C-alpha positions as semicolon CSV with decimal commas, in nm:
position;residue;x (nm);y (nm);z (nm)
1;M;-1,186;-3,377;-2,336
2;P;-1,215;-3,035;-2,499
3;R;-1,143;-3,008;-2,863
4;G;-0,882;-2,777;-3,000
5;K;-0,528;-2,681;-2,917
6;F;-0,587;-2,493;-2,592
7;T;-0,763;-2,617;-2,281
8;N;-0,937;-2,404;-2,025
9;H;-0,856;-2,471;-1,659
10;K;-1,146;-2,272;-1,517
11;G;-1,395;-2,471;-1,314
12;R;-1,169;-2,770;-1,273
13;N;-1,084;-2,923;-0,940
14;R;-0,758;-2,811;-0,786
15;K;-0,496;-3,062;-0,685
16;F;-0,267;-2,981;-0,397
17;T;0,054;-3,172;-0,349
18;S;0,095;-3,342;-0,015
19;P;0,398;-3,273;0,206
20;E;0,513;-3,633;0,156
21;E;0,521;-3,586;-0,222
22;L;0,713;-3,261;-0,184
23;E;0,971;-3,428;0,041
24;E;1,007;-3,715;-0,203
25;Q;1,057;-3,471;-0,492
26;R;1,325;-3,282;-0,295
27;K;1,516;-3,603;-0,220
28;H;1,496;-3,703;-0,586
29;D;1,638;-3,363;-0,691
30;E;1,926;-3,398;-0,442
31;Q;2,011;-3,740;-0,581
32;K;2,018;-3,597;-0,934
33;K;2,254;-3,317;-0,823
34;K;2,489;-3,566;-0,657
35;W;2,488;-3,783;-0,967
36;R;2,566;-3,484;-1,191
37;K;2,853;-3,376;-0,965
38;E;2,997;-3,727;-0,974
39;Q;2,966;-3,738;-1,351
40;G;3,129;-3,395;-1,374
41;K;3,422;-3,505;-1,158
42;E;3,479;-3,812;-1,371
43;S;3,476;-3,611;-1,694
44;S;3,700;-3,339;-1,548
45;S;3,948;-3,601;-1,423
46;E;3,957;-3,746;-1,776
47;E;4,024;-3,397;-1,917
48;E;4,302;-3,338;-1,661
49;S;4,468;-3,665;-1,751
50;E;4,458;-3,565;-2,119
51;E;4,604;-3,221;-2,036
52;E;4,883;-3,380;-1,832
53;K;4,971;-3,594;-2,130
54;S;4,998;-3,287;-2,352
55;G;5,202;-3,103;-2,087
56;S;5,123;-2,738;-2,155
57;G;4,747;-2,760;-2,095
58;S;4,761;-2,686;-1,723
59;E;4,980;-2,378;-1,775
60;G;4,730;-2,235;-2,022
61;S;4,440;-2,268;-1,780
62;D;4,633;-2,078;-1,508
63;S;4,706;-1,791;-1,743
64;D;4,336;-1,766;-1,841
65;E;4,237;-1,710;-1,477
66;D;4,479;-1,415;-1,443
67;H;4,322;-1,214;-1,726
68;P;3,978;-1,060;-1,673
69;T;3,712;-1,161;-1,922
70;K;3,639;-0,912;-2,197
71;A;3,293;-0,796;-2,287
72;K;3,152;-0,961;-2,596
73;G;3,063;-0,771;-2,908
74;V;3,063;-0,395;-2,952
75;S;2,980;-0,322;-2,588
76;G;3,347;-0,365;-2,497
77;L;3,454;-0,103;-2,751
78;I;3,194;0,167;-2,694
79;E;3,132;0,316;-2,352
80;V;2,811;0,516;-2,355
81;E;2,605;0,644;-2,065
82;N;2,231;0,617;-2,084
83;P;2,093;0,972;-2,041
84;N;1,761;0,832;-1,916
85;R;1,921;0,631;-1,636
86;V;1,867;0,787;-1,296
87;V;2,165;0,753;-1,066
88;K;2,098;0,792;-0,696
89;K;2,335;1,037;-0,535
90;N;2,423;1,011;-0,170
91;K;2,333;1,326;0,019
92;K;2,486;1,445;0,341
93;L;2,263;1,490;0,641
94;S;2,380;1,847;0,696
95;N;2,282;1,940;0,339
96;L;1,942;1,776;0,379
97;N;1,866;1,977;0,693
98;D;1,960;2,303;0,519
99;L;1,749;2,223;0,214
100;G;1,451;2,117;0,426
101;D;1,439;2,454;0,603
102;V;1,470;2,665;0,288
103;E;1,242;2,485;0,043
104;K;0,875;2,433;0,117
105;P;0,681;2,196;-0,104
106;Q;0,486;2,373;-0,376
107;L;0,116;2,304;-0,349
108;S;-0,096;2,255;-0,656
109;R;-0,391;2,480;-0,727
110;R;-0,638;2,212;-0,620
111;E;-0,455;2,152;-0,292
112;R;-0,444;2,526;-0,217
113;E;-0,817;2,558;-0,291
114;E;-0,897;2,260;-0,069
115;I;-0,698;2,406;0,222
116;E;-0,867;2,744;0,177
117;R;-1,208;2,575;0,166
118;Q;-1,133;2,394;0,493
119;R;-1,019;2,715;0,660
120;A;-1,334;2,898;0,548
121;A;-1,556;2,615;0,675
122;A;-1,380;2,619;1,014
123;A;-1,418;2,997;1,042
124;Y;-1,788;2,974;0,953
125;Q;-1,844;2,702;1,214
126;K;-1,676;2,919;1,477
127;L;-1,891;3,223;1,393
128;H;-2,203;3,004;1,379
129;A;-2,130;2,866;1,726
130;E;-2,093;3,221;1,856
131;G;-2,424;3,316;1,693
132;K;-2,283;3,587;1,465
133;T;-2,399;3,451;1,131
134;E;-2,742;3,519;0,979
135;Q;-2,831;3,152;0,981
136;A;-2,736;3,125;1,350
137;R;-2,952;3,428;1,431
138;A;-3,247;3,276;1,245
139;D;-3,196;2,945;1,429
140;L;-3,182;3,120;1,766
141;A;-3,503;3,316;1,689
142;R;-3,678;2,995;1,585
143;L;-3,561;2,826;1,906
144;A;-3,691;3,117;2,115
145;I;-4,035;3,089;1,951
146;I;-4,044;2,714;2,011
147;R;-3,943;2,758;2,378
148;Q;-4,218;3,014;2,424
149;Q;-4,478;2,784;2,266
150;R;-4,368;2,493;2,486
151;E;-4,386;2,706;2,800
152;E;-4,740;2,817;2,708
153;A;-4,842;2,457;2,640
154;A;-4,698;2,348;2,975
155;K;-4,889;2,625;3,155
156;R;-5,211;2,518;2,980
157;R;-5,158;2,156;3,081
158;E;-5,092;2,257;3,440
159;A;-5,409;2,466;3,442
160;E;-5,615;2,179;3,299
161;K;-5,468;1,940;3,554
162;K;-5,558;2,174;3,842
163;S;-5,909;2,222;3,709
164;K;-5,958;1,843;3,688
165;E;-5,832;1,802;4,045
166;D;-6,066;2,077;4,167
167;T;-6,362;1,915;3,998
168;T;-6,282;1,574;4,144
169;T;-6,236;1,714;4,496
170;K;-6,569;1,903;4,477
171;K;-6,759;1,588;4,379
172;R;-6,646;1,405;4,689
């Protein structure tokens, strides 16, 4: 057992209640409610019998039900609206459609800059694909040089292959 006023529940095993225990607990609660209702009926019947003896008790209870209950304390005397309370106002659909067409949402500076940055990137990609930017021209020149080198290498290989075939056919 830990010392002190407070106990720590971390690291302990968890206990789950079984469905049978839950059902038993529910039945027990229902029995308590029934018992309380029965006790309440008995006490109310005793009060009614006392009121009947006095005579005017039942008339007083009927008159209490007719009058609405008053607010307790100062709140019944002072009626103040909270200026911070937001009250939802119902809007008509026709008004909403008109307002939606006229007002566009204001974008923040960061949002505007982000949209502009995206547009600029898309425009650059389009020009790059068409080969109109300096970087695209440099890439195309580099690719042309590489193609030329590969073609020359392929020609050399073909020539070497033919020379090997010629030498092997001459030996036979």
